[in-house]
Short mmCIF file of C-alpha atoms in Angstrom, two decimals:
data_model
loop_
_atom_site.label_atom_id
_atom_site.label_comp_id
_atom_site.label_asym_id
_atom_site.label_seq_id
_atom_site.Cartn_x
_atom_site.Cartn_y
_atom_site.Cartn_z
CA MET B 1 -37.89 -2.58 8.66
CA PRO B 2 -39.41 -4.63 5.90
CA SER B 3 -37.23 -5.57 2.93
CA SER B 4 -37.60 -3.88 -0.50
CA THR B 5 -37.29 -7.18 -2.06
CA SER B 6 -39.88 -10.03 -2.07
CA PRO B 7 -38.84 -13.35 -0.33
CA ASP B 8 -38.69 -15.24 -3.68
CA GLU B 9 -36.48 -12.46 -5.12
CA GLU B 10 -34.39 -12.27 -2.17
CA ASP B 11 -33.88 -16.05 -2.29
CA SER B 12 -32.69 -15.67 -5.82
CA LEU B 13 -30.32 -12.78 -5.08
CA GLN B 14 -28.84 -14.70 -2.10
CA THR B 15 -28.13 -17.47 -4.40
CA CYS B 16 -26.22 -15.45 -6.54
CA VAL B 17 -24.29 -13.41 -4.18
CA LEU B 18 -23.22 -16.42 -2.04
CA LYS B 19 -21.12 -17.36 -5.03
CA PHE B 20 -18.93 -14.38 -4.18
CA ALA B 21 -18.45 -15.14 -0.51
CA ASP B 22 -15.01 -15.26 -0.57
CA LEU B 23 -14.04 -12.29 -2.64
CA ASP B 24 -10.68 -10.13 -1.34
CA LEU B 25 -12.67 -7.26 -0.14
CA LYS B 26 -9.68 -5.26 0.68
CA GLU B 27 -9.08 -3.99 -2.78
CA SER B 28 -11.66 -3.20 -5.28
CA THR B 29 -11.76 -0.61 -8.20
CA LEU B 30 -14.95 -1.55 -9.60
CA ILE B 31 -17.11 1.55 -8.12
CA SER B 32 -15.87 4.23 -6.31
CA PRO B 33 -17.29 4.37 -2.50
CA SER B 34 -19.70 7.03 -1.97
CA SER B 35 -22.05 8.09 0.88
CA SER B 36 -24.82 8.76 -1.77
CA LEU B 37 -24.39 5.42 -3.50
CA LYS B 38 -27.98 4.54 -3.47
CA ALA B 39 -29.09 7.92 -4.57
CA GLU B 40 -27.06 7.26 -7.79
CA LEU B 41 -28.44 3.98 -8.60
CA ASP B 42 -31.33 3.29 -11.22
CA GLY B 43 -34.70 2.10 -10.03
CA ASN B 44 -33.96 -1.53 -10.58
CA LEU B 45 -30.71 -1.47 -8.43
CA LYS B 46 -32.26 0.42 -5.73
CA LYS B 47 -34.47 -2.36 -4.97
CA LYS B 48 -31.40 -4.58 -4.50
CA TYR B 49 -29.37 -1.83 -2.47
CA SER B 50 -30.40 -3.04 1.17
CA PHE B 51 -29.80 -6.59 0.35
CA ALA B 52 -26.58 -5.90 -1.11
CA LYS B 53 -25.49 -3.71 1.79
CA LYS B 54 -26.41 -6.51 4.11
CA LYS B 55 -24.27 -8.95 2.35
CA ALA B 56 -21.25 -6.49 1.92
CA PHE B 57 -21.23 -5.96 5.70
CA ALA B 58 -21.45 -9.83 6.13
CA LEU B 59 -18.60 -10.45 3.91
CA LEU B 60 -16.44 -7.76 5.40
CA VAL B 61 -16.97 -9.14 8.82
CA LYS B 62 -16.01 -12.61 7.59
CA THR B 63 -12.68 -11.32 6.50
CA LYS B 64 -11.91 -10.30 9.97
CA GLN B 65 -12.55 -13.76 11.49
CA VAL B 66 -9.55 -15.55 12.74
CA PRO B 67 -9.57 -19.37 14.06
CA ALA B 68 -9.88 -19.68 17.67
CA PRO B 69 -7.34 -22.00 19.29
CA SER B 70 -8.97 -25.27 20.44
CA TYR B 71 -7.58 -24.89 23.97
CA GLU B 72 -9.28 -21.33 24.41
CA PHE B 73 -12.82 -21.73 23.29
CA LYS B 74 -14.73 -22.99 20.35
CA GLY B 75 -16.69 -19.84 19.46
CA LYS B 76 -15.70 -17.53 16.74
CA ARG B 77 -13.61 -14.58 17.19
CA TRP B 78 -12.57 -11.70 14.88
CA ARG B 79 -9.40 -9.50 14.71
CA CYS B 80 -9.45 -5.96 13.38
CA CYS B 81 -7.59 -2.60 13.80
CA GLN B 82 -5.34 -4.75 16.31
CA GLN B 83 -8.29 -5.68 18.52
CA LEU B 84 -9.67 -9.07 19.41
CA PHE B 85 -13.56 -9.51 19.30
CA VAL B 86 -14.94 -12.59 20.80
CA ASP B 87 -18.73 -11.53 20.19
CA GLN B 88 -20.72 -10.97 17.27
CA THR B 89 -22.37 -7.76 18.52
CA SER B 90 -18.95 -6.05 19.41
CA ILE B 91 -17.41 -6.93 15.78
CA HIS B 92 -20.48 -5.75 14.18
CA ARG B 93 -20.54 -2.35 16.08
CA HIS B 94 -16.80 -2.00 15.16
CA VAL B 95 -17.42 -2.74 11.44
CA ALA B 96 -20.33 -0.32 11.30
CA THR B 97 -18.48 2.66 13.11
CA GLN B 98 -14.92 2.38 11.87
CA HIS B 99 -15.32 0.82 8.49
CA ALA B 100 -18.46 2.62 7.05
CA GLU B 101 -16.73 3.70 3.75
CA GLU B 102 -15.52 0.15 3.24
CA VAL B 103 -18.92 -1.21 3.66
CA TYR B 104 -20.13 1.34 1.01
CA GLN B 105 -17.22 0.28 -1.38
CA GLN B 106 -18.04 -3.41 -0.94
CA THR B 107 -21.82 -2.75 -1.39
CA ALA B 108 -21.08 -1.15 -4.82
CA SER B 109 -18.96 -4.04 -5.79
CA VAL B 110 -21.58 -6.59 -4.63
CA LEU B 111 -24.22 -4.86 -6.90
CA LYS B 112 -21.98 -4.82 -9.76
CA GLN B 113 -21.34 -8.53 -9.34
CA LEU B 114 -24.84 -9.34 -8.66
CA THR B 115 -26.17 -7.41 -11.51
CA ALA B 116 -23.57 -9.72 -13.84
CA ALA B 117 -24.57 -12.74 -12.21
CA LEU B 118 -28.37 -12.28 -12.54
CA HIS B 119 -27.96 -11.10 -16.15
CA ALA B 120 -25.93 -14.39 -16.82
CA SER B 121 -28.56 -16.49 -15.19
CA GLN B 122 -31.31 -14.92 -17.27
CA SER B 123 -29.14 -15.41 -20.43
CA LEU B 124 -28.90 -19.11 -19.65
CA LYS B 125 -32.62 -19.60 -19.93
CA SER B 126 -32.38 -18.57 -23.72
CA THR B 127 -29.17 -20.37 -24.37
CA ASP B 128 -29.18 -23.08 -27.07
CA LYS B 129 -29.46 -26.60 -25.34
CA ASN B 130 -27.56 -28.33 -28.14
CA LEU B 131 -24.37 -26.61 -27.55
CA PRO B 132 -21.27 -29.05 -27.46
CA LYS B 133 -20.77 -30.42 -24.04
CA ASN B 134 -17.05 -29.00 -23.87
CA TYR B 135 -18.32 -25.48 -25.03
CA LEU B 136 -18.03 -22.86 -22.29
CA THR B 137 -20.08 -19.59 -22.14
CA PRO B 138 -20.04 -16.95 -19.26
CA SER B 139 -23.77 -17.74 -18.81
CA GLN B 140 -23.40 -21.23 -17.82
CA GLU B 141 -23.77 -22.34 -13.96
CA VAL B 142 -20.50 -22.85 -12.31
CA SER B 143 -21.70 -26.20 -10.92
CA ALA B 144 -21.23 -27.55 -14.54
CA TRP B 145 -17.57 -27.00 -14.13
CA LEU B 146 -16.74 -28.63 -10.83
CA PRO B 147 -14.95 -31.85 -10.86
CA ASP B 148 -16.39 -35.39 -9.60
CA ILE B 149 -14.96 -35.91 -6.17
CA SER B 150 -17.39 -38.83 -5.11
CA ARG B 151 -14.64 -41.41 -5.46
CA PHE B 152 -12.44 -39.45 -2.90
CA SER B 153 -12.78 -39.50 0.87
CA PRO B 154 -12.81 -36.33 2.73
CA ASP B 155 -9.40 -36.99 4.27
CA GLU B 156 -7.85 -37.16 0.84
CA LEU B 157 -9.33 -33.70 -0.07
CA SER B 158 -7.86 -32.20 2.94
CA SER B 159 -4.48 -31.26 4.10
CA ASP B 160 -3.25 -30.04 7.37
CA GLN B 161 0.52 -29.04 8.74
CA SER B 162 1.13 -32.35 9.47
CA ASN B 163 -0.05 -34.02 6.56
CA GLU B 164 2.93 -34.80 3.92
CA ASP B 165 0.42 -35.16 0.91
CA GLY B 166 -0.26 -31.39 0.82
CA GLU B 167 1.35 -29.01 -1.70
CA VAL B 168 1.05 -25.31 -2.94
CA LEU B 169 0.49 -24.34 -6.41
CA LEU B 170 1.68 -21.29 -8.28
CA TYR B 171 0.50 -20.15 -11.55
CA TYR B 172 -0.57 -17.58 -13.92
CA CYS B 173 -2.09 -17.18 -17.20
CA TYR B 174 -2.41 -14.19 -19.17
CA CYS B 175 -5.47 -14.36 -21.72
CA ASP B 176 -8.31 -12.19 -22.48
CA LEU B 177 -11.42 -13.01 -20.39
CA GLU B 178 -14.74 -11.46 -21.26
CA ASP B 179 -16.44 -12.14 -18.09
CA PRO B 180 -13.95 -12.06 -15.16
CA HIS B 181 -16.83 -11.88 -12.54
CA TRP B 182 -18.17 -15.38 -13.90
CA VAL B 183 -14.51 -16.79 -13.59
CA CYS B 184 -14.44 -15.38 -9.96
CA ALA B 185 -17.69 -17.14 -9.06
CA TRP B 186 -16.43 -20.25 -10.74
CA GLN B 187 -13.08 -20.28 -9.22
CA THR B 188 -14.53 -19.61 -5.68
CA ALA B 189 -16.65 -22.39 -5.97
CA LEU B 190 -13.97 -24.53 -7.48
CA CYS B 191 -11.66 -24.04 -4.44
CA GLN B 192 -14.15 -24.69 -1.98
CA HIS B 193 -15.41 -27.85 -3.67
CA LEU B 194 -11.68 -28.99 -3.31
CA HIS B 195 -11.20 -27.58 0.10
CA LEU B 196 -8.35 -25.25 -1.23
CA THR B 197 -7.08 -22.06 0.29
CA GLY B 198 -5.08 -19.30 -1.16
CA LYS B 199 -5.44 -15.96 -3.23
CA ILE B 200 -6.80 -15.71 -6.88
CA ARG B 201 -6.69 -12.41 -8.58
CA ILE B 202 -8.85 -12.31 -11.89
CA ALA B 203 -8.95 -9.72 -14.52
CA THR B 204 -9.82 -9.03 -18.15
CA GLU B 205 -6.07 -9.80 -18.87
CA GLY B 206 -6.18 -13.34 -17.25
CA ILE B 207 -5.91 -15.04 -13.91
CA ASN B 208 -3.07 -15.43 -11.21
CA GLY B 209 -3.27 -17.96 -8.44
CA THR B 210 -1.52 -19.30 -5.26
CA VAL B 211 -3.70 -22.08 -3.78
CA GLY B 212 -2.82 -24.84 -1.20
CA GLY B 213 -4.67 -28.12 -0.34
CA SER B 214 -3.90 -31.85 -0.56
CA LYS B 215 -1.97 -33.24 -3.54
CA VAL B 216 -5.33 -34.79 -4.62
CA ALA B 217 -7.00 -31.73 -4.47
CA THR B 218 -4.36 -29.81 -6.28
CA ARG B 219 -4.03 -32.40 -9.00
CA LEU B 220 -7.77 -32.22 -9.63
CA TYR B 221 -7.42 -28.36 -9.75
CA VAL B 222 -4.79 -28.66 -12.38
CA GLU B 223 -6.84 -30.96 -14.41
CA VAL B 224 -9.79 -28.78 -14.37
CA MET B 225 -7.66 -25.72 -15.32
CA LEU B 226 -6.12 -27.41 -18.12
CA SER B 227 -9.41 -28.85 -19.62
CA CYS B 228 -11.30 -25.47 -19.12
CA PRO B 229 -12.00 -23.72 -22.63
CA LEU B 230 -11.07 -20.56 -21.26
CA PHE B 231 -7.39 -21.44 -20.71
CA LYS B 232 -6.66 -24.81 -22.19
CA ASP B 233 -4.92 -23.16 -25.35
CA TYR B 234 -2.97 -21.01 -22.97
CA LEU B 235 -1.88 -23.33 -20.00
CA CYS B 236 0.11 -26.31 -19.84
CA GLU B 237 1.29 -28.65 -17.04
CA GLU B 238 4.65 -26.85 -16.88
CA ASP B 239 2.93 -23.59 -16.01
CA PHE B 240 2.11 -24.97 -12.43
CA LYS B 241 4.89 -24.65 -9.95
CA ASN B 242 4.32 -26.78 -6.89
CA SER B 243 6.11 -26.87 -3.47
CA LYS B 244 5.68 -28.73 -0.23
CA GLY B 245 2.75 -27.14 1.79
CA GLY B 246 -0.71 -27.34 1.83
CA ALA B 247 -4.17 -25.49 2.76
CA HIS B 248 -2.73 -24.38 6.05
CA CYS B 249 0.00 -22.06 4.40
CA PHE B 250 -2.82 -19.62 3.85
CA PRO B 251 -5.45 -18.08 6.76
CA GLU B 252 -8.36 -18.36 4.12
CA LEU B 253 -9.43 -18.34 0.42
CA ARG B 254 -9.50 -15.18 -1.40
CA VAL B 255 -10.77 -14.65 -4.95
CA GLY B 256 -11.52 -11.23 -6.26
CA VAL B 257 -11.76 -9.34 -9.67
CA PHE B 258 -9.13 -6.56 -10.30
CA GLU B 259 -7.65 -4.48 -12.94
CA GLU B 260 -4.42 -6.09 -13.04
CA ILE B 261 -3.57 -9.78 -12.18
CA VAL B 262 -0.30 -8.57 -10.79
CA PRO B 263 -0.63 -4.90 -9.25
CA MET B 264 1.96 -2.94 -11.07
CA GLY B 265 -0.13 0.33 -10.99
CA ILE B 266 -0.41 0.84 -14.67
CA SER B 267 -3.47 -0.15 -16.68
CA PRO B 268 -3.20 -3.08 -19.08
CA THR B 269 -4.56 -0.79 -21.66
CA GLN B 270 -1.25 1.20 -21.60
CA VAL B 271 1.03 -1.66 -20.95
CA SER B 272 -0.06 -5.03 -22.28
CA TYR B 273 1.21 -8.23 -21.43
CA LYS B 274 1.26 -9.05 -25.11
CA ASN B 275 4.47 -7.08 -25.60
CA PRO B 276 6.95 -8.92 -23.19
CA GLY B 277 10.62 -9.63 -23.33
CA ILE B 278 12.03 -12.72 -25.05
CA HIS B 279 11.24 -16.00 -22.89
CA LEU B 280 14.30 -18.04 -21.72
CA SER B 281 14.08 -21.46 -20.47
CA PRO B 282 16.00 -22.20 -17.34
CA GLY B 283 18.64 -23.99 -19.17
CA GLU B 284 19.08 -20.79 -21.62
CA PHE B 285 19.06 -18.41 -18.60
CA HIS B 286 21.39 -20.45 -16.82
CA LYS B 287 23.95 -20.24 -19.86
CA GLU B 288 23.32 -16.39 -20.16
CA ILE B 289 24.14 -15.96 -16.38
CA GLU B 290 27.34 -18.00 -16.88
CA LYS B 291 28.40 -15.76 -19.91
CA PHE B 292 27.57 -12.66 -17.80
CA LEU B 293 29.63 -13.83 -14.70
CA SER B 294 32.56 -14.83 -16.85
CA GLN B 295 32.97 -11.16 -18.14
CA ALA B 296 36.27 -9.61 -16.74
CA ASN B 297 34.25 -6.40 -15.67
CA GLN B 298 30.50 -6.95 -15.36
CA GLU B 299 29.93 -3.27 -14.65
CA GLN B 300 31.48 -2.25 -17.84
CA GLY B 301 29.68 -5.14 -19.85
CA ASP B 302 26.50 -4.70 -21.97
CA THR B 303 24.27 -7.14 -19.91
CA ILE B 304 22.19 -6.48 -16.77
CA LEU B 305 21.01 -9.14 -14.49
CA LEU B 306 17.81 -7.46 -13.10
CA ASP B 307 15.91 -8.75 -10.09
CA CYS B 308 12.23 -7.25 -10.29
CA ARG B 309 11.13 -8.38 -7.06
CA ASN B 310 10.81 -6.39 -3.72
CA PHE B 311 13.90 -5.88 -1.57
CA TYR B 312 12.87 -8.21 1.29
CA GLU B 313 12.42 -11.02 -1.42
CA SER B 314 15.94 -10.49 -2.99
CA LYS B 315 17.46 -9.97 0.52
CA ILE B 316 17.39 -13.55 1.48
CA GLY B 317 17.95 -14.99 -2.05
CA ARG B 318 19.23 -13.71 -5.38
CA PHE B 319 21.21 -14.50 -8.43
CA GLN B 320 25.16 -13.74 -8.14
CA GLY B 321 25.77 -10.46 -9.75
CA CYS B 322 22.29 -9.14 -9.95
CA LEU B 323 20.96 -5.58 -9.66
CA ALA B 324 18.23 -5.77 -7.16
CA PRO B 325 16.26 -2.37 -6.69
CA ASP B 326 15.59 -1.36 -2.99
CA ILE B 327 11.78 -0.91 -3.70
CA ARG B 328 9.14 -2.24 -1.43
CA LYS B 329 6.22 -2.97 -3.88
CA PHE B 330 6.22 -4.01 -7.61
CA SER B 331 3.85 -0.98 -8.26
CA TYR B 332 7.23 1.01 -7.63
CA PHE B 333 9.02 -0.81 -10.38
CA PRO B 334 7.92 1.55 -13.15
CA SER B 335 8.89 4.71 -11.41
CA TYR B 336 12.25 2.94 -10.43
CA VAL B 337 12.87 2.32 -14.09
CA ASP B 338 11.91 5.76 -15.32
CA LYS B 339 14.25 7.14 -12.67
CA ASN B 340 17.12 4.99 -13.65
CA LEU B 341 16.78 4.76 -17.45
CA ASP B 342 20.47 5.41 -17.99
CA ILE B 343 21.44 2.22 -16.26
CA PHE B 344 19.37 0.52 -18.85
CA ARG B 345 20.22 2.46 -21.99
CA GLN B 346 22.03 0.26 -24.70
CA LYS B 347 21.87 -2.71 -22.39
CA ARG B 348 20.73 -6.33 -22.71
CA VAL B 349 18.77 -7.03 -19.75
CA LEU B 350 18.26 -10.53 -18.21
CA MET B 351 14.99 -10.20 -15.91
CA TYR B 352 13.79 -12.53 -13.21
CA CYS B 353 11.07 -12.81 -10.52
CA THR B 354 9.59 -15.58 -8.39
CA GLY B 355 7.36 -17.38 -10.82
CA GLY B 356 7.62 -15.20 -13.88
CA ILE B 357 4.33 -13.09 -13.98
CA ARG B 358 6.05 -9.94 -12.76
CA CYS B 359 8.54 -10.14 -15.50
CA GLU B 360 5.58 -10.17 -18.23
CA ARG B 361 4.61 -6.70 -17.38
CA GLY B 362 7.91 -5.35 -16.05
CA SER B 363 9.60 -6.46 -19.30
CA ALA B 364 6.78 -5.01 -21.58
CA TYR B 365 7.19 -1.68 -19.45
CA LEU B 366 11.09 -1.62 -19.98
CA ARG B 367 10.75 -2.59 -23.77
CA ALA B 368 8.22 0.34 -24.03
CA LYS B 369 10.91 2.80 -22.98
CA GLY B 370 13.00 1.86 -25.95
CA VAL B 371 16.22 2.24 -24.39
CA CYS B 372 17.51 -1.39 -24.02
CA LYS B 373 19.22 -3.33 -26.89
CA GLU B 374 17.13 -6.51 -25.78
CA VAL B 375 14.87 -7.74 -22.84
CA PHE B 376 15.03 -11.06 -21.60
CA GLN B 377 13.21 -12.89 -19.05
CA LEU B 378 13.35 -16.43 -17.12
CA LYS B 379 10.49 -18.54 -18.10
CA GLY B 380 8.53 -19.92 -14.97
CA GLY B 381 10.84 -17.58 -12.81
CA ILE B 382 13.00 -18.74 -9.94
CA HIS B 383 10.80 -21.40 -8.98
CA LYS B 384 11.25 -23.39 -12.36
CA TYR B 385 14.98 -22.62 -12.46
CA LEU B 386 15.53 -24.22 -8.88
CA GLU B 387 13.74 -27.18 -9.86
CA GLU B 388 16.52 -27.90 -12.52
CA PHE B 389 19.54 -25.97 -11.12
CA PRO B 390 19.12 -26.22 -7.09
CA ASP B 391 22.96 -25.51 -6.72
CA GLY B 392 23.12 -23.16 -9.58
CA PHE B 393 23.73 -19.38 -9.77
CA TYR B 394 20.76 -18.70 -7.33
CA LYS B 395 21.95 -18.47 -3.86
CA GLY B 396 19.84 -18.34 -0.64
CA LYS B 397 16.25 -18.89 0.05
CA LEU B 398 13.06 -18.12 -2.44
CA PHE B 399 10.59 -15.76 -0.81
CA VAL B 400 7.06 -16.79 -1.12
CA PHE B 401 3.93 -14.76 -0.31
CA ASP B 402 2.25 -17.04 2.40
CA GLU B 403 2.81 -18.31 6.00
CA ARG B 404 5.92 -20.27 4.94
CA PHE B 405 7.79 -16.92 4.04
CA ALA B 406 10.55 -19.03 2.31
CA LEU B 407 11.68 -22.01 0.62
CA ALA B 408 15.12 -23.70 0.68
CA TYR B 409 16.62 -25.27 -2.34
CA ASN B 410 20.41 -24.97 -1.28
CA SER B 411 22.48 -24.45 1.80
CA SER B 412 23.61 -21.01 1.06
CA VAL B 413 22.61 -18.08 3.35
CA VAL B 414 23.12 -14.63 1.85
CA SER B 415 21.61 -12.51 4.65
CA GLU B 416 22.15 -11.68 8.10
CA CYS B 417 20.61 -10.83 11.56
CA SER B 418 19.71 -7.23 11.49
CA TYR B 419 21.02 -6.82 14.91
CA CYS B 420 24.24 -8.82 15.30
CA GLY B 421 25.06 -9.44 11.62
CA ALA B 422 25.30 -13.17 12.12
CA PRO B 423 24.22 -15.23 8.90
CA TRP B 424 20.49 -15.50 9.26
CA ASP B 425 17.55 -15.93 6.51
CA GLN B 426 14.54 -16.96 8.62
CA TYR B 427 12.08 -13.94 8.65
CA LYS B 428 9.45 -13.33 11.27
CA LEU B 429 7.05 -10.45 11.41
CA CYS B 430 7.88 -7.47 13.73
CA SER B 431 6.72 -8.10 17.12
CA THR B 432 5.28 -4.53 17.47
CA PRO B 433 1.64 -5.90 16.36
CA GLN B 434 0.79 -2.79 14.16
CA CYS B 435 3.98 -2.98 12.25
CA ARG B 436 3.86 -4.94 8.88
CA GLN B 437 7.67 -5.38 8.55
CA LEU B 438 9.49 -8.67 8.23
CA VAL B 439 12.56 -8.89 10.40
CA LEU B 440 15.63 -11.13 10.13
CA THR B 441 16.68 -11.51 13.97
CA CYS B 442 18.78 -14.68 14.99
CA SER B 443 17.91 -16.91 17.82
CA ALA B 444 20.37 -15.36 20.17
CA CYS B 445 18.96 -11.91 19.62
CA GLN B 446 15.45 -13.13 19.97
CA GLY B 447 16.59 -14.48 23.39
CA GLN B 448 17.48 -11.06 24.44
CA GLY B 449 14.20 -9.52 23.43
CA LEU B 450 15.05 -8.16 20.11
CA THR B 451 12.30 -9.25 18.21
CA ALA B 452 11.26 -5.85 16.18
CA CYS B 453 12.40 -4.81 12.79
CA CYS B 454 14.45 -1.66 14.49
CA ILE B 455 15.13 -0.50 17.71
CA THR B 456 12.90 2.53 17.12
CA CYS B 457 9.77 0.07 16.61
CA GLN B 458 11.03 -2.21 19.49
CA ASP B 459 10.72 0.76 21.89
CA LYS B 460 7.23 1.61 20.41
CA GLY B 461 6.29 -2.10 21.08
CA ASP B 462 7.59 -2.02 24.66
CA LYS B 463 5.63 1.37 25.47
CA GLN B 464 2.40 -0.03 24.04
CA ALA B 465 3.03 -3.27 25.98
CA SER B 466 3.12 -1.11 29.26
CA GLY B 467 0.62 1.48 28.32
CA PRO B 468 -2.94 1.65 27.23
CA ALA B 469 -3.71 0.28 23.67
CA GLN B 470 -3.75 2.66 20.93
CA ASP B 471 -5.98 2.46 17.98
CA SER B 472 -3.51 4.38 15.74
CA PHE B 473 -0.15 3.50 14.81
CA LYS B 474 2.26 4.68 12.04
CA GLU B 475 4.16 1.95 10.62
CA GLU B 476 7.10 4.53 9.81
CA CYS B 477 10.34 3.52 11.86
CA GLU B 478 13.80 3.36 11.00
CA CYS B 479 13.30 0.88 8.41
CA THR B 480 11.11 2.93 6.22
CA ALA B 481 12.36 6.23 7.07
CA ARG B 482 15.87 5.45 5.57
CA ARG B 483 14.48 3.98 2.49
CA PRO B 484 13.57 6.25 -0.48
CA ARG B 485 10.38 5.32 -2.15
CA ILE B 486 12.09 5.32 -5.39
CA PRO B 487 15.81 4.76 -5.01
CA GLN B 488 18.29 6.18 -7.93
CA GLU B 489 21.10 3.88 -8.79
CA GLN B 490 24.56 5.31 -9.23
CA PRO B 491 25.77 4.66 -12.82
CA ALA B 492 28.97 2.66 -13.20
#
């Protein structure tokens, strides 16, 4: 069927769309998916619909691609719905039949971004050519904001598992961004330019990123971010937390535009990052915990040390004496606070999380409830605290959201094997493929075949291994069944 766009127009469109080749296609709130999407578009966008749908389909297929082991074959392969596809026809047929709604959703997303990119490109033609060189407008080409890498060899810009010169950067910056889609295109191009992988969330309220690559690449990335007019008045060198790692710590690069840069589930227009708790440096926070732990009766005191991370994070590492909610997602945190307001009434709250970002919105939500005496938060999060106090009041490992699972700063082990109770803090994914739970099972128990998150899930995995493959599988098992979505704490 002939395309509704001319060859010249299609080339122009492709140039724009390709800037968004690594969007996170798993979450998008730009436009609601609809089977009648084309009918709802105006005449101008209808001309681009067919092209946008093709690009959305291709991008969705790309997110399913997984690396093929060198000892198997050199061709591409894809994994989706717990199935492995080794030829393009099969994965295309699967996506077309099983993920039609997602394709519609991403078509809408591509159209939105395409329109913004084309508008920006048109605006560039009328932009004053005499603007200062360091002046940044959303209409500028992303290529103008990529660093010069000609002085570096390809090896210096790449990292692998055996490369000691690799690292992972964690950072966030709350600031008002007028054109998050331009920032998305720029960040995608920048990370590809520097061979970085990872995850970056962009919204009108700022940017939140975790990227991995060689130290040369990550240093260049920091330099670019600190010099960018959009962020240079908000970001400083100390805002970047680094740890040993590299590009291999992430399966791919995902850059996307969202409503929130950390998903708390409440619109930034309702609870803004501009009303957070009082920031405490690692040294100040350390002193506060020291005073808190010296109280004869901590439960009757006026201070609460609150961990606002998920249960599987606090399980393997936490501050002594903390209140660690048994919640699975940060989006449950507001409901947890609502259900346990009496716990926080007339208390001084000391909050902490991995890098500080969840505390920004979490503390703002707690303050908005008007029940606490004061709300404080650890600036830079546990990452920065452990840099200064590796043997301080934080015991155990620091959970991270990449393929390393955790970082060790001290020798303390605060968790145990879920089967035998032996000290153990090394997470693995549940061996039942469809399950998404993390499991703590020691070497001895693994040797006995106990590799699932619980006995119920282990049985499901064994049955599936011996029987025909099932497309559908509920994650519910003992682990989730016994955990209330929003736990209620017992007041002291």
